[in-house]
Amino acid sequence: MRTPDFSRLEALVAKRRALSDGGVGGEAPDREALAGAVVSVSEMPGGASTRRYFRVALPNKTAVAMFVPEGGKPEEIAKESARHRWPFLEVRDLLHASGVDVPALYAEDQDNGWLLLEDLGDDTLANYLAKNEPARERLYRRAVTDLARAQTRLAKLPAESIIATRAFDNDLLRWEIDHFREWGLEARGHHLSPEDRKTFDEIAGRLASRIASWPRGFVHRDYQSRNLMVRPKNETTTPESLCWIDFQDALLGPRVYDLVALLNDSYQTFDRAFVEGRLNEYAAAMEIENRDEIIEQFDYVTVQRKLKDAGRFVFIERMKGNDSFLRFVTPTVRKVRDALGRLSSRDTDMKALQSLLKRTLPDEFG
């Protein structure tokens, strides 16, 4: 894996191939503000991906340099062919054109792995709410209505769009559930008996098939509190707004998938009334009459998605040496437990999975 060449970054800043748009709500690239040599470059905290971020200080402002060592390779498992333009750039352009607030793109050098982006500061939604708890409901309402608006505007995608070429099909959904078995169970020493393994595999197959059969639309894939940046109020006291990041793995999938990522976020805790309130707001924004169906689909995808997340946190620690996500395994498993509790009375598969996981993970599931 290649390492960042900072001389290439300095050359990119010097060349200033500034683009014409600034993202919705973002600053338009200001050639004068971007002028001048780089004063300093400091690495920013990263997440679970191989991407690295650096805050670039210029004489009159700061920018963020994103270094992508593996270019257009997807961060998550996906089925797609290589493309000339990085998925991050393709999806960013499409979102911007659809009225979604995304970071301004100042310059790009795909050959050497660099993008120069708007500096959005350090206030992810998660960070912001840690300091501004009263804003929680207001900002989550905003996140839900922003998502509904984006789904509506992206209902018809350009034929050549990378998003239109990949989807949460049966294979991908099943891979994610198996990812939990491999890493959330077996890698931690929780081996299923032959009978339980057969039961788990059969339920996983039927759950993946159920979700894959639903209508598909735009899915961000990781629409949660660490991937939404809060733009502060401006001089006219406009309420805070949210800017989307980490959208390069967007694909087609069930309409509730991003709602699960947002409202059953492993890094946040909400009571059920809060969750159902936001689901009702989503249904109203999308003019969906059958709200019970939305809630049921939300619970099924919670089982699938949060099993995958629990396994992924262990995978990141074992394969990437990053143990910072391990503390979220138990809260994530308990979100699965709660969803199974709601589904088990009317679905024998969910009742059987509930029993299997309770036997296998008694401390986390109990």
JSON list of C-alpha atoms in Angstrom, two decimals, residues 24-141:
[
{"chain": "A", "resi": 24, "resn": "VAL", "atom": "CA", "xyz": [-24.62, 23.09, -0.96]},
{"chain": "A", "resi": 25, "resn": "GLY", "atom": "CA", "xyz": [-24.02, 25.46, 1.93]},
{"chain": "A", "resi": 26, "resn": "GLY", "atom": "CA", "xyz": [-20.28, 25.16, 1.47]},
{"chain": "A", "resi": 27, "resn": "GLU", "atom": "CA", "xyz": [-17.76, 27.83, 0.65]},
{"chain": "A", "resi": 28, "resn": "ALA", "atom": "CA", "xyz": [-17.04, 28.30, -3.04]},
{"chain": "A", "resi": 29, "resn": "PRO", "atom": "CA", "xyz": [-13.37, 27.76, -3.79]},
{"chain": "A", "resi": 30, "resn": "ASP", "atom": "CA", "xyz": [-11.75, 31.14, -3.25]},
{"chain": "A", "resi": 31, "resn": "ARG", "atom": "CA", "xyz": [-8.62, 31.37, -5.39]},
{"chain": "A", "resi": 32, "resn": "GLU", "atom": "CA", "xyz": [-7.17, 34.18, -3.29]},
{"chain": "A", "resi": 33, "resn": "ALA", "atom": "CA", "xyz": [-7.80, 32.36, -0.01]},
{"chain": "A", "resi": 34, "resn": "LEU", "atom": "CA", "xyz": [-6.24, 29.19, -1.44]},
{"chain": "A", "resi": 35, "resn": "ALA", "atom": "CA", "xyz": [-3.25, 31.10, -2.71]},
{"chain": "A", "resi": 36, "resn": "GLY", "atom": "CA", "xyz": [0.17, 30.83, -1.18]},
{"chain": "A", "resi": 37, "resn": "ALA", "atom": "CA", "xyz": [2.44, 28.04, -0.08]},
{"chain": "A", "resi": 38, "resn": "VAL", "atom": "CA", "xyz": [1.49, 25.43, 2.47]},
{"chain": "A", "resi": 39, "resn": "VAL", "atom": "CA", "xyz": [2.27, 26.67, 5.99]},
{"chain": "A", "resi": 40, "resn": "SER", "atom": "CA", "xyz": [1.82, 23.34, 7.76]},
{"chain": "A", "resi": 41, "resn": "VAL", "atom": "CA", "xyz": [0.27, 19.90, 7.39]},
{"chain": "A", "resi": 42, "resn": "SER", "atom": "CA", "xyz": [-1.04, 17.98, 10.42]},
{"chain": "A", "resi": 43, "resn": "GLU", "atom": "CA", "xyz": [-2.66, 14.56, 10.40]},
{"chain": "A", "resi": 44, "resn": "MET", "atom": "CA", "xyz": [-6.25, 14.34, 11.63]},
{"chain": "A", "resi": 45, "resn": "PRO", "atom": "CA", "xyz": [-7.79, 11.47, 13.58]},
{"chain": "A", "resi": 46, "resn": "GLY", "atom": "CA", "xyz": [-8.92, 8.67, 11.28]},
{"chain": "A", "resi": 47, "resn": "GLY", "atom": "CA", "xyz": [-11.63, 6.04, 11.40]},
{"chain": "A", "resi": 48, "resn": "ALA", "atom": "CA", "xyz": [-11.82, 2.44, 10.28]},
{"chain": "A", "resi": 49, "resn": "SER", "atom": "CA", "xyz": [-10.81, 2.98, 6.65]},
{"chain": "A", "resi": 50, "resn": "THR", "atom": "CA", "xyz": [-7.41, 3.13, 4.96]},
{"chain": "A", "resi": 51, "resn": "ARG", "atom": "CA", "xyz": [-7.99, 6.76, 4.00]},
{"chain": "A", "resi": 52, "resn": "ARG", "atom": "CA", "xyz": [-5.91, 9.37, 5.84]},
{"chain": "A", "resi": 53, "resn": "TYR", "atom": "CA", "xyz": [-6.79, 13.01, 6.41]},
{"chain": "A", "resi": 54, "resn": "PHE", "atom": "CA", "xyz": [-4.52, 16.00, 6.88]},
{"chain": "A", "resi": 55, "resn": "ARG", "atom": "CA", "xyz": [-5.39, 19.57, 7.81]},
{"chain": "A", "resi": 56, "resn": "VAL", "atom": "CA", "xyz": [-3.51, 21.87, 5.46]},
{"chain": "A", "resi": 57, "resn": "ALA", "atom": "CA", "xyz": [-2.83, 25.37, 6.77]},
{"chain": "A", "resi": 58, "resn": "LEU", "atom": "CA", "xyz": [-2.53, 28.02, 4.06]},
{"chain": "A", "resi": 59, "resn": "PRO", "atom": "CA", "xyz": [-1.83, 31.71, 4.60]},
{"chain": "A", "resi": 60, "resn": "ASN", "atom": "CA", "xyz": [-5.52, 32.69, 4.63]},
{"chain": "A", "resi": 61, "resn": "LYS", "atom": "CA", "xyz": [-7.48, 29.53, 5.42]},
{"chain": "A", "resi": 62, "resn": "THR", "atom": "CA", "xyz": [-7.32, 25.78, 5.99]},
{"chain": "A", "resi": 63, "resn": "ALA", "atom": "CA", "xyz": [-8.30, 22.87, 3.80]},
{"chain": "A", "resi": 64, "resn": "VAL", "atom": "CA", "xyz": [-8.42, 19.11, 4.29]},
{"chain": "A", "resi": 65, "resn": "ALA", "atom": "CA", "xyz": [-6.28, 16.82, 2.19]},
{"chain": "A", "resi": 66, "resn": "MET", "atom": "CA", "xyz": [-7.63, 13.29, 1.82]},
{"chain": "A", "resi": 67, "resn": "PHE", "atom": "CA", "xyz": [-5.07, 10.64, 0.92]},
{"chain": "A", "resi": 68, "resn": "VAL", "atom": "CA", "xyz": [-6.54, 7.48, -0.62]},
{"chain": "A", "resi": 69, "resn": "PRO", "atom": "CA", "xyz": [-3.82, 4.83, -0.83]},
{"chain": "A", "resi": 70, "resn": "GLU", "atom": "CA", "xyz": [-5.95, 2.35, -2.73]},
{"chain": "A", "resi": 71, "resn": "GLY", "atom": "CA", "xyz": [-7.59, 4.82, -5.08]},
{"chain": "A", "resi": 72, "resn": "GLY", "atom": "CA", "xyz": [-11.05, 3.81, -6.17]},
{"chain": "A", "resi": 73, "resn": "LYS", "atom": "CA", "xyz": [-11.14, 0.48, -4.32]},
{"chain": "A", "resi": 74, "resn": "PRO", "atom": "CA", "xyz": [-14.36, 0.29, -2.25]},
{"chain": "A", "resi": 75, "resn": "GLU", "atom": "CA", "xyz": [-14.01, 0.36, 1.55]},
{"chain": "A", "resi": 76, "resn": "GLU", "atom": "CA", "xyz": [-16.79, -2.18, 2.02]},
{"chain": "A", "resi": 77, "resn": "ILE", "atom": "CA", "xyz": [-17.32, -5.48, 0.21]},
{"chain": "A", "resi": 78, "resn": "ALA", "atom": "CA", "xyz": [-18.86, -4.77, -3.19]},
{"chain": "A", "resi": 79, "resn": "LYS", "atom": "CA", "xyz": [-19.29, -6.21, -6.67]},
{"chain": "A", "resi": 80, "resn": "GLU", "atom": "CA", "xyz": [-18.07, -3.71, -9.24]},
{"chain": "A", "resi": 81, "resn": "SER", "atom": "CA", "xyz": [-15.47, -3.18, -11.94]},
{"chain": "A", "resi": 82, "resn": "ALA", "atom": "CA", "xyz": [-12.69, -0.60, -11.94]},
{"chain": "A", "resi": 83, "resn": "ARG", "atom": "CA", "xyz": [-13.65, 2.91, -13.06]},
{"chain": "A", "resi": 84, "resn": "HIS", "atom": "CA", "xyz": [-11.66, 5.87, -14.29]},
{"chain": "A", "resi": 85, "resn": "ARG", "atom": "CA", "xyz": [-12.99, 8.31, -11.68]},
{"chain": "A", "resi": 86, "resn": "TRP", "atom": "CA", "xyz": [-12.92, 7.51, -7.97]},
{"chain": "A", "resi": 87, "resn": "PRO", "atom": "CA", "xyz": [-16.30, 6.51, -6.48]},
{"chain": "A", "resi": 88, "resn": "PHE", "atom": "CA", "xyz": [-15.95, 9.30, -3.90]},
{"chain": "A", "resi": 89, "resn": "LEU", "atom": "CA", "xyz": [-15.77, 11.86, -6.68]},
{"chain": "A", "resi": 90, "resn": "GLU", "atom": "CA", "xyz": [-18.56, 10.33, -8.76]},
{"chain": "A", "resi": 91, "resn": "VAL", "atom": "CA", "xyz": [-20.93, 10.11, -5.82]},
{"chain": "A", "resi": 92, "resn": "ARG", "atom": "CA", "xyz": [-19.98, 13.57, -4.52]},
{"chain": "A", "resi": 93, "resn": "ASP", "atom": "CA", "xyz": [-20.78, 15.13, -7.88]},
{"chain": "A", "resi": 94, "resn": "LEU", "atom": "CA", "xyz": [-24.13, 13.33, -8.07]},
{"chain": "A", "resi": 95, "resn": "LEU", "atom": "CA", "xyz": [-25.12, 14.30, -4.53]},
{"chain": "A", "resi": 96, "resn": "HIS", "atom": "CA", "xyz": [-24.12, 17.91, -5.10]},
{"chain": "A", "resi": 97, "resn": "ALA", "atom": "CA", "xyz": [-26.18, 18.05, -8.29]},
{"chain": "A", "resi": 98, "resn": "SER", "atom": "CA", "xyz": [-29.14, 16.65, -6.33]},
{"chain": "A", "resi": 99, "resn": "GLY", "atom": "CA", "xyz": [-28.99, 19.37, -3.69]},
{"chain": "A", "resi": 100, "resn": "VAL", "atom": "CA", "xyz": [-27.25, 17.41, -0.95]},
{"chain": "A", "resi": 101, "resn": "ASP", "atom": "CA", "xyz": [-24.76, 19.32, 1.19]},
{"chain": "A", "resi": 102, "resn": "VAL", "atom": "CA", "xyz": [-21.33, 17.77, 0.53]},
{"chain": "A", "resi": 103, "resn": "PRO", "atom": "CA", "xyz": [-17.79, 19.09, 1.08]},
{"chain": "A", "resi": 104, "resn": "ALA", "atom": "CA", "xyz": [-16.48, 21.50, -1.52]},
{"chain": "A", "resi": 105, "resn": "LEU", "atom": "CA", "xyz": [-13.85, 19.94, -3.77]},
{"chain": "A", "resi": 106, "resn": "TYR", "atom": "CA", "xyz": [-10.94, 22.31, -4.37]},
{"chain": "A", "resi": 107, "resn": "ALA", "atom": "CA", "xyz": [-8.54, 20.15, -6.34]},
{"chain": "A", "resi": 108, "resn": "GLU", "atom": "CA", "xyz": [-7.77, 16.53, -7.19]},
{"chain": "A", "resi": 109, "resn": "ASP", "atom": "CA", "xyz": [-4.78, 14.41, -8.13]},
{"chain": "A", "resi": 110, "resn": "GLN", "atom": "CA", "xyz": [-6.07, 10.87, -8.48]},
{"chain": "A", "resi": 111, "resn": "ASP", "atom": "CA", "xyz": [-2.80, 9.58, -9.93]},
{"chain": "A", "resi": 112, "resn": "ASN", "atom": "CA", "xyz": [-1.01, 10.34, -6.67]},
{"chain": "A", "resi": 113, "resn": "GLY", "atom": "CA", "xyz": [-3.88, 9.64, -4.28]},
{"chain": "A", "resi": 114, "resn": "TRP", "atom": "CA", "xyz": [-4.75, 13.19, -3.19]},
{"chain": "A", "resi": 115, "resn": "LEU", "atom": "CA", "xyz": [-7.93, 15.24, -2.94]},
{"chain": "A", "resi": 116, "resn": "LEU", "atom": "CA", "xyz": [-8.12, 18.76, -1.50]},
{"chain": "A", "resi": 117, "resn": "LEU", "atom": "CA", "xyz": [-11.44, 19.40, 0.22]},
{"chain": "A", "resi": 118, "resn": "GLU", "atom": "CA", "xyz": [-13.26, 22.01, 2.25]},
{"chain": "A", "resi": 119, "resn": "ASP", "atom": "CA", "xyz": [-12.32, 21.99, 5.93]},
{"chain": "A", "resi": 120, "resn": "LEU", "atom": "CA", "xyz": [-15.56, 21.28, 7.77]},
{"chain": "A", "resi": 121, "resn": "GLY", "atom": "CA", "xyz": [-13.99, 21.50, 11.20]},
{"chain": "A", "resi": 122, "resn": "ASP", "atom": "CA", "xyz": [-14.20, 18.76, 13.82]},
{"chain": "A", "resi": 123, "resn": "ASP", "atom": "CA", "xyz": [-17.91, 18.81, 14.65]},
{"chain": "A", "resi": 124, "resn": "THR", "atom": "CA", "xyz": [-19.32, 15.52, 13.50]},
{"chain": "A", "resi": 125, "resn": "LEU", "atom": "CA", "xyz": [-22.90, 15.11, 14.62]},
{"chain": "A", "resi": 126, "resn": "ALA", "atom": "CA", "xyz": [-21.61, 12.82, 17.38]},
{"chain": "A", "resi": 127, "resn": "ASN", "atom": "CA", "xyz": [-19.08, 15.40, 18.60]},
{"chain": "A", "resi": 128, "resn": "TYR", "atom": "CA", "xyz": [-21.52, 18.28, 18.35]},
{"chain": "A", "resi": 129, "resn": "LEU", "atom": "CA", "xyz": [-24.24, 16.54, 20.36]},
{"chain": "A", "resi": 130, "resn": "ALA", "atom": "CA", "xyz": [-21.76, 15.69, 23.11]},
{"chain": "A", "resi": 131, "resn": "LYS", "atom": "CA", "xyz": [-21.58, 19.46, 23.70]},
{"chain": "A", "resi": 132, "resn": "ASN", "atom": "CA", "xyz": [-25.10, 20.46, 22.59]},
{"chain": "A", "resi": 133, "resn": "GLU", "atom": "CA", "xyz": [-27.52, 17.80, 23.81]},
{"chain": "A", "resi": 134, "resn": "PRO", "atom": "CA", "xyz": [-30.63, 20.05, 23.42]},
{"chain": "A", "resi": 135, "resn": "ALA", "atom": "CA", "xyz": [-30.02, 20.09, 19.66]},
{"chain": "A", "resi": 136, "resn": "ARG", "atom": "CA", "xyz": [-30.40, 16.30, 19.35]},
{"chain": "A", "resi": 137, "resn": "GLU", "atom": "CA", "xyz": [-34.02, 16.04, 18.28]},
{"chain": "A", "resi": 138, "resn": "ARG", "atom": "CA", "xyz": [-33.78, 19.04, 15.96]},
{"chain": "A", "resi": 139, "resn": "LEU", "atom": "CA", "xyz": [-30.71, 17.69, 14.17]},
{"chain": "A", "resi": 140, "resn": "TYR", "atom": "CA", "xyz": [-32.03, 14.16, 13.87]},
{"chain": "A", "resi": 141, "resn": "ARG", "atom": "CA", "xyz": [-35.22, 15.52, 12.38]}
]
